[in-house]
Short mmCIF file of C-alpha atoms in Angstrom, two decimals:
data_model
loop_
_atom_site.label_atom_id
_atom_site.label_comp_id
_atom_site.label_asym_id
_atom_site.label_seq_id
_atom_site.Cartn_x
_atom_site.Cartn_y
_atom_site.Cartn_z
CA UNK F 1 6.95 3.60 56.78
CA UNK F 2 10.56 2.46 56.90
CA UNK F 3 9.42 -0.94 56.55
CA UNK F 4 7.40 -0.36 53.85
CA UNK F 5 10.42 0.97 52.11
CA UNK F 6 12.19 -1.73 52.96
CA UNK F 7 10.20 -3.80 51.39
CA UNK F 8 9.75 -2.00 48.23
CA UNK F 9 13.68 -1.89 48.03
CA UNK F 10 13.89 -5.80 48.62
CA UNK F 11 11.17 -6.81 45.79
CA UNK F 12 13.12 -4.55 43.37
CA UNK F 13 16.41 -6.27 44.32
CA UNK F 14 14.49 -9.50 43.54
CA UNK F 15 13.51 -7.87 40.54
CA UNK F 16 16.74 -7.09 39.52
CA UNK F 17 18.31 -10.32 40.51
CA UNK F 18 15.96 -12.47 38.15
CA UNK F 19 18.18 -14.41 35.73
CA UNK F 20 18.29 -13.84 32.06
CA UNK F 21 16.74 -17.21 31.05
CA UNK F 22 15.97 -18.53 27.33
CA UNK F 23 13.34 -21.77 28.49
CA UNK F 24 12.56 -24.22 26.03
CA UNK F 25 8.89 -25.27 26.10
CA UNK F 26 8.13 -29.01 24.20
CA UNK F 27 4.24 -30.29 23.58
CA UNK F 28 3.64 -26.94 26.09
CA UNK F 29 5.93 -28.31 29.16
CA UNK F 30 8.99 -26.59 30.21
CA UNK F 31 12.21 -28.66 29.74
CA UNK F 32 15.00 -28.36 32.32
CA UNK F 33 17.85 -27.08 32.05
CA UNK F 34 16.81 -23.61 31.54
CA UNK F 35 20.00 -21.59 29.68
CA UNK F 36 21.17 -18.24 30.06
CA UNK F 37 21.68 -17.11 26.49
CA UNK F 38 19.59 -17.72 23.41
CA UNK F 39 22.42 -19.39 21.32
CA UNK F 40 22.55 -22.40 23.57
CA UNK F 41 18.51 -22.84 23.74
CA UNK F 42 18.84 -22.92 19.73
CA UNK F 43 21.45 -25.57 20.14
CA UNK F 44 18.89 -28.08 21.60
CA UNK F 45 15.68 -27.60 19.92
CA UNK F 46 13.85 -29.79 17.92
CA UNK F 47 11.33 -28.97 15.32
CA UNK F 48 8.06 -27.71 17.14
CA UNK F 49 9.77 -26.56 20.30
CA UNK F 50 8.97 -23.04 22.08
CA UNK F 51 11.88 -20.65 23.11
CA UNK F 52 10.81 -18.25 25.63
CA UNK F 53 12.78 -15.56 26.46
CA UNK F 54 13.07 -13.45 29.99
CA UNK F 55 12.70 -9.74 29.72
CA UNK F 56 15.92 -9.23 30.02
CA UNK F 57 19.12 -8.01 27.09
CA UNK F 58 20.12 -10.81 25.36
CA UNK F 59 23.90 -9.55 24.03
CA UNK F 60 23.90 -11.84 21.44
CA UNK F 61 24.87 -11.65 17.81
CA UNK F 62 24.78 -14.59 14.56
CA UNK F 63 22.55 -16.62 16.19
CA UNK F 64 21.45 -19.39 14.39
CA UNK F 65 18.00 -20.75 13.54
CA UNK F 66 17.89 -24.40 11.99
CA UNK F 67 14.90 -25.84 12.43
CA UNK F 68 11.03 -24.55 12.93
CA UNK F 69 10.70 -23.62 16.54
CA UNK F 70 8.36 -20.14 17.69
CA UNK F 71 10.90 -17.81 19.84
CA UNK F 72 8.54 -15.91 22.07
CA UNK F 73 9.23 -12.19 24.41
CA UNK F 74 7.98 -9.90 26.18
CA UNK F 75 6.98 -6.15 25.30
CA UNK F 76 5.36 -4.56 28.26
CA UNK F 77 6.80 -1.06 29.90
CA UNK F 78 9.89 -1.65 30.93
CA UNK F 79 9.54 -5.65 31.01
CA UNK F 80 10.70 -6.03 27.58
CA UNK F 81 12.66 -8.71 25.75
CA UNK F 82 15.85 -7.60 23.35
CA UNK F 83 18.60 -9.27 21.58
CA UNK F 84 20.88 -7.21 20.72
CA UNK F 85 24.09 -7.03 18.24
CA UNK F 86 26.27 -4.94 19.81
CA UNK F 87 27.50 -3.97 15.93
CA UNK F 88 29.10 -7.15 16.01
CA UNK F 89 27.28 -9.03 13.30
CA UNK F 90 23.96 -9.98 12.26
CA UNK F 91 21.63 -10.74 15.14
CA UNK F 92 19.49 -13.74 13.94
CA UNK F 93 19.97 -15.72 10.68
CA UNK F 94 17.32 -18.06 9.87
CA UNK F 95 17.81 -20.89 7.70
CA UNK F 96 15.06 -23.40 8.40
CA UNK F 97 13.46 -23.97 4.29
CA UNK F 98 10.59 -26.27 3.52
CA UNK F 99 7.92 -26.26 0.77
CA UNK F 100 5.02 -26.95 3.43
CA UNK F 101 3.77 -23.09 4.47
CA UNK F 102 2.69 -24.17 7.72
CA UNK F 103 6.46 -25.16 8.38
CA UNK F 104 7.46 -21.27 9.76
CA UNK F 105 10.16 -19.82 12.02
CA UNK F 106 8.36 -17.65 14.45
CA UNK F 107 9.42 -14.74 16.62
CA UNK F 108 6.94 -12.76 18.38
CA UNK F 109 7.06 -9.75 20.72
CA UNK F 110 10.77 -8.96 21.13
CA UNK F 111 13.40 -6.23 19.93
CA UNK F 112 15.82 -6.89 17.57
CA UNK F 113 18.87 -4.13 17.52
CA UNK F 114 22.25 -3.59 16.94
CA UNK F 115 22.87 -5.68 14.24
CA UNK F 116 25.66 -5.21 11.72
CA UNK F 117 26.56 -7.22 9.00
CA UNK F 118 28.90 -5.42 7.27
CA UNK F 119 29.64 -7.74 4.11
CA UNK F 120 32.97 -8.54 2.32
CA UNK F 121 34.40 -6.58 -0.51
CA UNK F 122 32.82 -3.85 -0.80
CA UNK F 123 29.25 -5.30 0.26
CA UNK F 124 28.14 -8.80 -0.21
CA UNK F 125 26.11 -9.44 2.72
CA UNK F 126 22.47 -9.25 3.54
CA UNK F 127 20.67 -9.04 6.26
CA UNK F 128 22.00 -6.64 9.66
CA UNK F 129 18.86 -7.83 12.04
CA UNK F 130 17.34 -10.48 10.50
CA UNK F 131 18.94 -12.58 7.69
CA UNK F 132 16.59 -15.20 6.23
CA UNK F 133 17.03 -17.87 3.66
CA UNK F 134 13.93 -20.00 5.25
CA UNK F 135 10.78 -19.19 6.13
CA UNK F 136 9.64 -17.19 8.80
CA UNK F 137 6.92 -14.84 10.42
CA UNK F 138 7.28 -11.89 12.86
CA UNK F 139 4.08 -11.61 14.85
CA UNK F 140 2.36 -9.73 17.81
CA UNK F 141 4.33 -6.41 19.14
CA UNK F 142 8.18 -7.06 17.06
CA UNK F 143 10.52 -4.35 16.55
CA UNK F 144 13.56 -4.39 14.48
CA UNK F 145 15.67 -1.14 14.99
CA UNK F 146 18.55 0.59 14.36
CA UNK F 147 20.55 -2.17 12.45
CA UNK F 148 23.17 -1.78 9.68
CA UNK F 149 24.21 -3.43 6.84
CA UNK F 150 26.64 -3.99 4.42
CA UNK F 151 24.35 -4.23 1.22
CA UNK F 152 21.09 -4.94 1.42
CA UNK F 153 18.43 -5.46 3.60
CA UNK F 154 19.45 -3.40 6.53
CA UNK F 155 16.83 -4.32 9.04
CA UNK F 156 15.32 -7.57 7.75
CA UNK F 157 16.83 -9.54 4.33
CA UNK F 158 14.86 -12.37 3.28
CA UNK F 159 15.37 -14.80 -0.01
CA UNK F 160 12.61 -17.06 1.71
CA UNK F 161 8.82 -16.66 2.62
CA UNK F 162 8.89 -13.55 4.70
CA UNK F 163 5.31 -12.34 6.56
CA UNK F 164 4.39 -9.98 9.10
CA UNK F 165 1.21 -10.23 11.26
CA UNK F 166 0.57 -7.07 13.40
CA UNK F 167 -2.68 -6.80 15.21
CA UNK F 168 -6.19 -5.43 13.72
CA UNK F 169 -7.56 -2.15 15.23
CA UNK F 170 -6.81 0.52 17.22
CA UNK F 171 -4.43 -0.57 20.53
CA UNK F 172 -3.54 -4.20 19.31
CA UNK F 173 -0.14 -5.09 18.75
CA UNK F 174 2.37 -3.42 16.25
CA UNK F 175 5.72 -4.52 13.86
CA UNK F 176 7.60 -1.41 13.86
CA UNK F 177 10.65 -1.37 11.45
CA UNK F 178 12.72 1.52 11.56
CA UNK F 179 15.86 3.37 12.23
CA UNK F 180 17.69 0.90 9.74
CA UNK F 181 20.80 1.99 7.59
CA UNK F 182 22.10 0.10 4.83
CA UNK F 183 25.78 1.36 4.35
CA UNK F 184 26.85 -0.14 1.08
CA UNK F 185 26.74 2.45 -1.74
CA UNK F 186 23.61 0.87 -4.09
CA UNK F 187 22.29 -0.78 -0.23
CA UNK F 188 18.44 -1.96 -1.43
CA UNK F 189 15.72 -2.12 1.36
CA UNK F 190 16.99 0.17 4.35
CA UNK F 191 13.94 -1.85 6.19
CA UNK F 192 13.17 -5.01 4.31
CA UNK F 193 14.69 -6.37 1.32
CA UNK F 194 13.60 -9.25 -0.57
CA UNK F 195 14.99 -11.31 -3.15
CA UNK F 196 13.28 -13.73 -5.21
CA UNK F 197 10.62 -14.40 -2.63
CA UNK F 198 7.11 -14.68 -1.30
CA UNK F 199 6.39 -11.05 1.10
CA UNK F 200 3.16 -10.85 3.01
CA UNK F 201 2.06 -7.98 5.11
CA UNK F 202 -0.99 -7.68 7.27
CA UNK F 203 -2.58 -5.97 10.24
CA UNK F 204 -0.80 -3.07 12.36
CA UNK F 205 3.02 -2.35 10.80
CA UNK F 206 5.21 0.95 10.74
CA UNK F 207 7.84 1.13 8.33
CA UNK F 208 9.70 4.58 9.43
CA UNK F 209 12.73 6.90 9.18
CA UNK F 210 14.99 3.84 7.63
CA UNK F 211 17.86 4.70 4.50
CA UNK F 212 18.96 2.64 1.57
CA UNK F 213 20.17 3.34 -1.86
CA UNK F 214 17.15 2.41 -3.29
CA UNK F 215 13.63 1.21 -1.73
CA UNK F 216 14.31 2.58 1.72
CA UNK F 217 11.54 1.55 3.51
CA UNK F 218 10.87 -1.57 1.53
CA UNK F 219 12.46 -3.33 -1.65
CA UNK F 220 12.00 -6.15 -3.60
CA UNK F 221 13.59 -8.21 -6.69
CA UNK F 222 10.91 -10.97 -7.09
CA UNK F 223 10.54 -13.89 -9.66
CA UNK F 224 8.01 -13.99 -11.78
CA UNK F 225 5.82 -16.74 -9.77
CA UNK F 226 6.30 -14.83 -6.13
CA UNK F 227 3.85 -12.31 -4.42
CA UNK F 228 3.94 -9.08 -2.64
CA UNK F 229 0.84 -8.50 -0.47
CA UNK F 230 0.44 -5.76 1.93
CA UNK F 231 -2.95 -6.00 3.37
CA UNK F 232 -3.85 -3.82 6.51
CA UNK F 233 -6.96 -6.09 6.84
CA UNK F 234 -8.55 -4.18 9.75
CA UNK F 235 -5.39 -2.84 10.81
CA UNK F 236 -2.98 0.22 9.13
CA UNK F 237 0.24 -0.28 7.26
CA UNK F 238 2.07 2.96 7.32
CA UNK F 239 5.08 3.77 5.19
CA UNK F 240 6.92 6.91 6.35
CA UNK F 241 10.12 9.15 6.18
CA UNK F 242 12.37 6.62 4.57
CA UNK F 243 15.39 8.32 2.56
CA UNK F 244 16.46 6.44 -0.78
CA UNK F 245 19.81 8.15 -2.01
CA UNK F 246 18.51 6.94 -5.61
CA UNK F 247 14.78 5.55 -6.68
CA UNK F 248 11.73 4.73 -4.37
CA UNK F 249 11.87 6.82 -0.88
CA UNK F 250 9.14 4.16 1.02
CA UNK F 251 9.04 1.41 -1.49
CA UNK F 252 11.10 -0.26 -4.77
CA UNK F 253 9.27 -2.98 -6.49
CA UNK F 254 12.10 -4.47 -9.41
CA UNK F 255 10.44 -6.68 -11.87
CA UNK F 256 11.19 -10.56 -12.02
CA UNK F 257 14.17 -11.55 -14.57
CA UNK F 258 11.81 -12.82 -17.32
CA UNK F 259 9.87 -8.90 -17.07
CA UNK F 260 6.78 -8.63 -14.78
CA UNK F 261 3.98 -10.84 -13.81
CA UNK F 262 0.02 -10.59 -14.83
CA UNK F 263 -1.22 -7.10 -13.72
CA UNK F 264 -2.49 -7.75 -9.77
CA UNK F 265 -2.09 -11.14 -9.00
CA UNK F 266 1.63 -10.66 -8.11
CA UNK F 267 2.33 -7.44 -6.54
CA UNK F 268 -1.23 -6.25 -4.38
CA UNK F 269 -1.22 -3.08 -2.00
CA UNK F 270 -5.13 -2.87 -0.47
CA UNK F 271 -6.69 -1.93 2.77
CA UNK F 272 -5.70 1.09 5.24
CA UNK F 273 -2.10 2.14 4.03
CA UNK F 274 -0.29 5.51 4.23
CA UNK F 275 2.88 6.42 1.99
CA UNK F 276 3.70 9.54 3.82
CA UNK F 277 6.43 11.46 3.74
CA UNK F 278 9.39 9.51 2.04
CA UNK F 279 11.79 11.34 0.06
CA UNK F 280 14.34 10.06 -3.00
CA UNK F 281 17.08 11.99 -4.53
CA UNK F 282 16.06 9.74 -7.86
CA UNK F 283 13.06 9.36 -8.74
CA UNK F 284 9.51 8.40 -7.01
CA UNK F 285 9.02 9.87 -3.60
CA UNK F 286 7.06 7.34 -2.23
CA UNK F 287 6.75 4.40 -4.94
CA UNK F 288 9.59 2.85 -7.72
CA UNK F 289 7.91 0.48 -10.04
CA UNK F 290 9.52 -1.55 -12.84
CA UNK F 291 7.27 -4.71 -12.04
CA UNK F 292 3.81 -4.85 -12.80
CA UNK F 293 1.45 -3.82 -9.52
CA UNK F 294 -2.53 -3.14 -8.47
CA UNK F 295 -2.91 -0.49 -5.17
CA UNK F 296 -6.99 -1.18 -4.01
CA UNK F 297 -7.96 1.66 -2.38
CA UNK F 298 -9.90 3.24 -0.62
CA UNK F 299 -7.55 3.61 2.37
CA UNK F 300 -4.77 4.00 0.25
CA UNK F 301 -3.26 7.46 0.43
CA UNK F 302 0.00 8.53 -1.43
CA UNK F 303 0.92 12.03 0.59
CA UNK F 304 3.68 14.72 1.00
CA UNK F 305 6.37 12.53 -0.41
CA UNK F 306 9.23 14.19 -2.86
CA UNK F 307 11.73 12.96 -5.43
CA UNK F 308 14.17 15.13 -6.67
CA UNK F 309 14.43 13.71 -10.40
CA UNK F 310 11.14 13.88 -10.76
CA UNK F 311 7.83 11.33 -9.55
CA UNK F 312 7.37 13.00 -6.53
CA UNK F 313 4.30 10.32 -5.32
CA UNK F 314 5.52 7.76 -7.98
CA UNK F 315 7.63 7.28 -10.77
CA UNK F 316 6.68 3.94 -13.19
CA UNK F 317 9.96 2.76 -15.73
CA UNK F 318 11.15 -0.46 -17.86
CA UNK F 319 13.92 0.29 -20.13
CA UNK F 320 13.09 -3.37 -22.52
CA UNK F 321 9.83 -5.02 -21.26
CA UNK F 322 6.24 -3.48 -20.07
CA UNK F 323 5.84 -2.26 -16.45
CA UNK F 324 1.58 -1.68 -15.65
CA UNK F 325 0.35 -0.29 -12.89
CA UNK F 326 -3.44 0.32 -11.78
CA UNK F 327 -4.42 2.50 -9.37
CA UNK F 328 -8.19 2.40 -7.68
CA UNK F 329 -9.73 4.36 -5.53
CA UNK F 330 -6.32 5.76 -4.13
CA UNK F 331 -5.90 9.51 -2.95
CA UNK F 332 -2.19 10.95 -4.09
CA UNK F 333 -1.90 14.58 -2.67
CA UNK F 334 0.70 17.07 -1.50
CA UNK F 335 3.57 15.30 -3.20
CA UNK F 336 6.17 17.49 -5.10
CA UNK F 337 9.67 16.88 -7.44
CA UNK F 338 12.29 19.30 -8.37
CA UNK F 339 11.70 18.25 -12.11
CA UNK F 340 8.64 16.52 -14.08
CA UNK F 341 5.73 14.97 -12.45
CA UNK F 342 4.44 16.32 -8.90
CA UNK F 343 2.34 13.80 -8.54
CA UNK F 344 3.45 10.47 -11.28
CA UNK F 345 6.33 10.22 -13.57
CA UNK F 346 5.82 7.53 -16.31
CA UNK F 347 8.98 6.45 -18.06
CA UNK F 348 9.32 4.54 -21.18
CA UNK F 349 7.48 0.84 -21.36
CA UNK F 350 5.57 1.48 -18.26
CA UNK F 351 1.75 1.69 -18.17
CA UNK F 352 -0.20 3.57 -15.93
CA UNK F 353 -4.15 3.43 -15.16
CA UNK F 354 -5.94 5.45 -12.76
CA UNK F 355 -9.58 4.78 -11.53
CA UNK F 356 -11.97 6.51 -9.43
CA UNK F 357 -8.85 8.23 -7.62
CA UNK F 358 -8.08 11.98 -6.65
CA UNK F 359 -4.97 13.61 -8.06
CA UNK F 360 -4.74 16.94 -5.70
CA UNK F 361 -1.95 19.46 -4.27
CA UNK F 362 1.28 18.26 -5.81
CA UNK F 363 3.51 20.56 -7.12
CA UNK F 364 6.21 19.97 -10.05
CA UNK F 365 9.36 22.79 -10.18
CA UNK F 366 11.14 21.85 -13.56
CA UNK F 367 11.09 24.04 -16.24
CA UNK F 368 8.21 23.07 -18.54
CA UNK F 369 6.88 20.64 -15.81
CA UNK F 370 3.55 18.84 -15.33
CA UNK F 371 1.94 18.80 -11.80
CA UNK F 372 -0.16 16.06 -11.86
CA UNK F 373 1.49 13.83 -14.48
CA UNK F 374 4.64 13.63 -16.60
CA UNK F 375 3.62 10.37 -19.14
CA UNK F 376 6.38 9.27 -21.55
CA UNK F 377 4.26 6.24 -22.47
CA UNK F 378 0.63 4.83 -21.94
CA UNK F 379 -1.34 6.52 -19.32
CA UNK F 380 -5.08 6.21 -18.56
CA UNK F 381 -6.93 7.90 -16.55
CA UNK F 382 -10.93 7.61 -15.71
CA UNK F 383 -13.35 8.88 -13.22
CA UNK F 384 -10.77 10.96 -11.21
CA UNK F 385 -10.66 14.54 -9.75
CA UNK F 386 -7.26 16.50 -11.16
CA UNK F 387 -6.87 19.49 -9.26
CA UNK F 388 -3.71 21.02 -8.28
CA UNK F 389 -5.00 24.61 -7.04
CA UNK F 390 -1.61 26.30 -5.85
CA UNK F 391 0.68 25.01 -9.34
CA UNK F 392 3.61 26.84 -10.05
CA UNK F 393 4.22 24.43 -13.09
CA UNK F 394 3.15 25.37 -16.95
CA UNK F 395 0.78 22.31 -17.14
CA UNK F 396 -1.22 19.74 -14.73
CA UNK F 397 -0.74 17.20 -17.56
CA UNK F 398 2.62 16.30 -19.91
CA UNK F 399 1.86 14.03 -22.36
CA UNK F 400 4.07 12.87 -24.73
CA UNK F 401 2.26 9.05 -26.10
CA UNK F 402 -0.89 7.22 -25.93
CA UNK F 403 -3.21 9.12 -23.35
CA UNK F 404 -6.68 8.30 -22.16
CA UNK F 405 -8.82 11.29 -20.31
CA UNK F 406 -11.93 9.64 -19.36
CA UNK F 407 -15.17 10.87 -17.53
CA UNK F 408 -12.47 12.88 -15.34
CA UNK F 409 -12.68 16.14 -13.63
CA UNK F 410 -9.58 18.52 -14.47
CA UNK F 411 -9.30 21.72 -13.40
CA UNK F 412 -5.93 24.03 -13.50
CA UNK F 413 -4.77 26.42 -10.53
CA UNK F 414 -4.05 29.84 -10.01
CA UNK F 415 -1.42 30.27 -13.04
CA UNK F 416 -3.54 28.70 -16.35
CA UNK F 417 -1.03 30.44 -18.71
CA UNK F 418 -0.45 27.62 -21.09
CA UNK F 419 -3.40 25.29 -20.68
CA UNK F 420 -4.34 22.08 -18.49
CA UNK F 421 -2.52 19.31 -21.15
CA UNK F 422 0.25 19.52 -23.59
CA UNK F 423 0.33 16.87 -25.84
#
């Protein structure tokens, strides 16, 4: 027995003992010398190279990514790669830009923590984990926690091609972004802000519990020929308990400078993804909209998000050009607002269409207030179930300009006092 112990203790020793090692692989062979931090491995890449990292704490902060290399972990029990910040500045920036797509920074199963960029005057930085001005992917099991920032973009920041490849089905690998805090007092994109730039989403990713001043979970300002996709594919893209101190709880889509893009080619939600949760002290619980956006369902489900200005599941505004969003197949329950709008709030020169979808359970608490729907504009909805059973508001639907009411089922709760629409 005691030299079974004995051993035991000695291969943990050895375990212990392993150096931290950053490796850099070239045409798939192992180059020597092998360096102890990640900042001198990035000094001596090339373009095409392989970083691999020991599962070890790299204690590393402003790292610097030049060229397009793939910077690879490990995420297994307790063998798991981080780099972390320390709160002493941003953790990675990557500046590596071409216009050829397959030309892509790429980190894959790691952590990424502890990053703080805390800006100049009042804010101007971007970026407290990840700060990107180039292109770059996040793929396999990547998580990007507890970061800060200084303005926007708390966990990731990205004015270049941004995507994020999780695994499809049940038990492949994850991207989980979460626990981020932007500090700055109008912070956009508590998890991922970006800015005038190309976003795509796919496969297995959690967007949770992060806080921004508006578009906590997710936020973008986009030009007018970029794209937002999230796509779950096979996967699930969920969207949950983000806290906006203004507009958009989960997500903030801001139109493009010129005023938004063709209806569905540039902003796309489809596939398995749950808006759950989120809460905004503006408007829109779950979803801000000033651009111009298509949500495919089914799979899509709006739930149990609340806005205290009203839009508890969404709120839809442009103050001087036309916002349009189109809603299919989607499911958008159990969301509530202290004002107008349980479920949508529809502000001037925004457009709102809903298809084949079920408006149920959401609850609206201002005086006068509409359940289902508060529409200051242009609002059509066809083939969809309206049913709010447990209202405490006067109406399901407040309509107050061009309205459409088309082959839909509407039915009013417990407290039909004043009618189902006012007009």
């Amino acid at each position: 027995m005691k030299k079974i112990l004995n051993l035991l203790v000695a291969v943990l020793l050895c375990s212990m003992l392993k150096a931290q090692t950053a490796t850099i692989y070239r045409s798939g062979l192992p180059l020597s010398p092998t360096y102890s931090t990640l900042k001198t491995a990035l000094q001596n890449v090339i373009k095409g190279d392989e970083i691999r990292l020991s599962a070890h704490t790299f204690n590393e902060f402003n790292d610097s990514i030049k060229t397009f290399i793939r910077i690879k972990g490990t995420i297994s029990g307790i063998d798991t790669t981080t780099i972390d910040g320390k709160g002493l500045g941003a953790v990675l920036y990557v500046t590596a830009a071409s216009s050829i797509s397959t030309d892509t920074v790429i980190l894959q199963d790691m952590i990424i923590t502890g990053g703080n960029n805390p800006g100049v005057s009042g804010g101007t930085h971007t970026g407290g984990g990840i700060a990107s001005s180039g292109q770059v992917a996040l793929k396999g099991n990547m998580i990007v926690r507890n970061n800060r920032c200084g303005a926007s973009g708390a966990g990731i920041s990205s004015n270049g091609t941004l995507i994020l490849i999780g695994g499809e089905g049940t038990g492949s690998s994850i991207i989980k972004i979460y626990n981020n805090i932007n500090d700055y007092a109008i912070g956009r994109g508590g998890g991922i802000y970006t800015f005038q730039a190309d976003f795509f989403m796919q496969g297995n990713v959690q967007i949770t519990n992060n806080t921004a001043y508006t578009g906590a979970g997710f936020y973008s300002f986009r030009a007018a020929f970029n794209k937002i996709i999230f796509d779950s594919k096979a996967g699930t893209i969920e969207i949950k308990n983000n806290k906006a101190e203004e507009n958009g709880g989960g997500i903030f889509i801001a139109s493009p400078p010129m005023g938004p893009g063709t209806i569905g080619t540039g902003v796309q939600f489809k596939g398995n993804i749950i808006i759950d949760g989120n809460t905004a002290k503006g408007k829109g619980g779950a979803i801000g909209n000033s651009d111009s956006m298509r949500l495919i369902g089914p799979g899509i489900q709006i739930t149990n998000n609340q806005a205290d200005g009203g839009g508890g599941a969404f709120y839809g505004h442009l103050k001087s050009v036309g916002g349009y969003t189109i809603l299919d197949n989607v499911l958008v329950s159990g969301n509530s607002t202290a004002l107008k709008g349980g479920g949508f709030y529809v502000d001037y020169n925004h457009n709102l269409q809903v298809n084949n979808s079920q408006i149920i359970n959401n609850q609206a608490n201002g005086a006068g207030a509409a359940s289902a729907l508060h529409n200051d504009n242009k609002t059509s909805i066809n083939n969809t179930r309206i049913y709010n059973p447990t209202t405490t508001a006067a109406r399901q639907l407040e309509v107050q300009n061009n309205f459409v009411l088309n082959s839909s089922q509407c039915w009013w709760g417990e407290s039909d006092t004043t009618g189902l629409i006012k007009h």
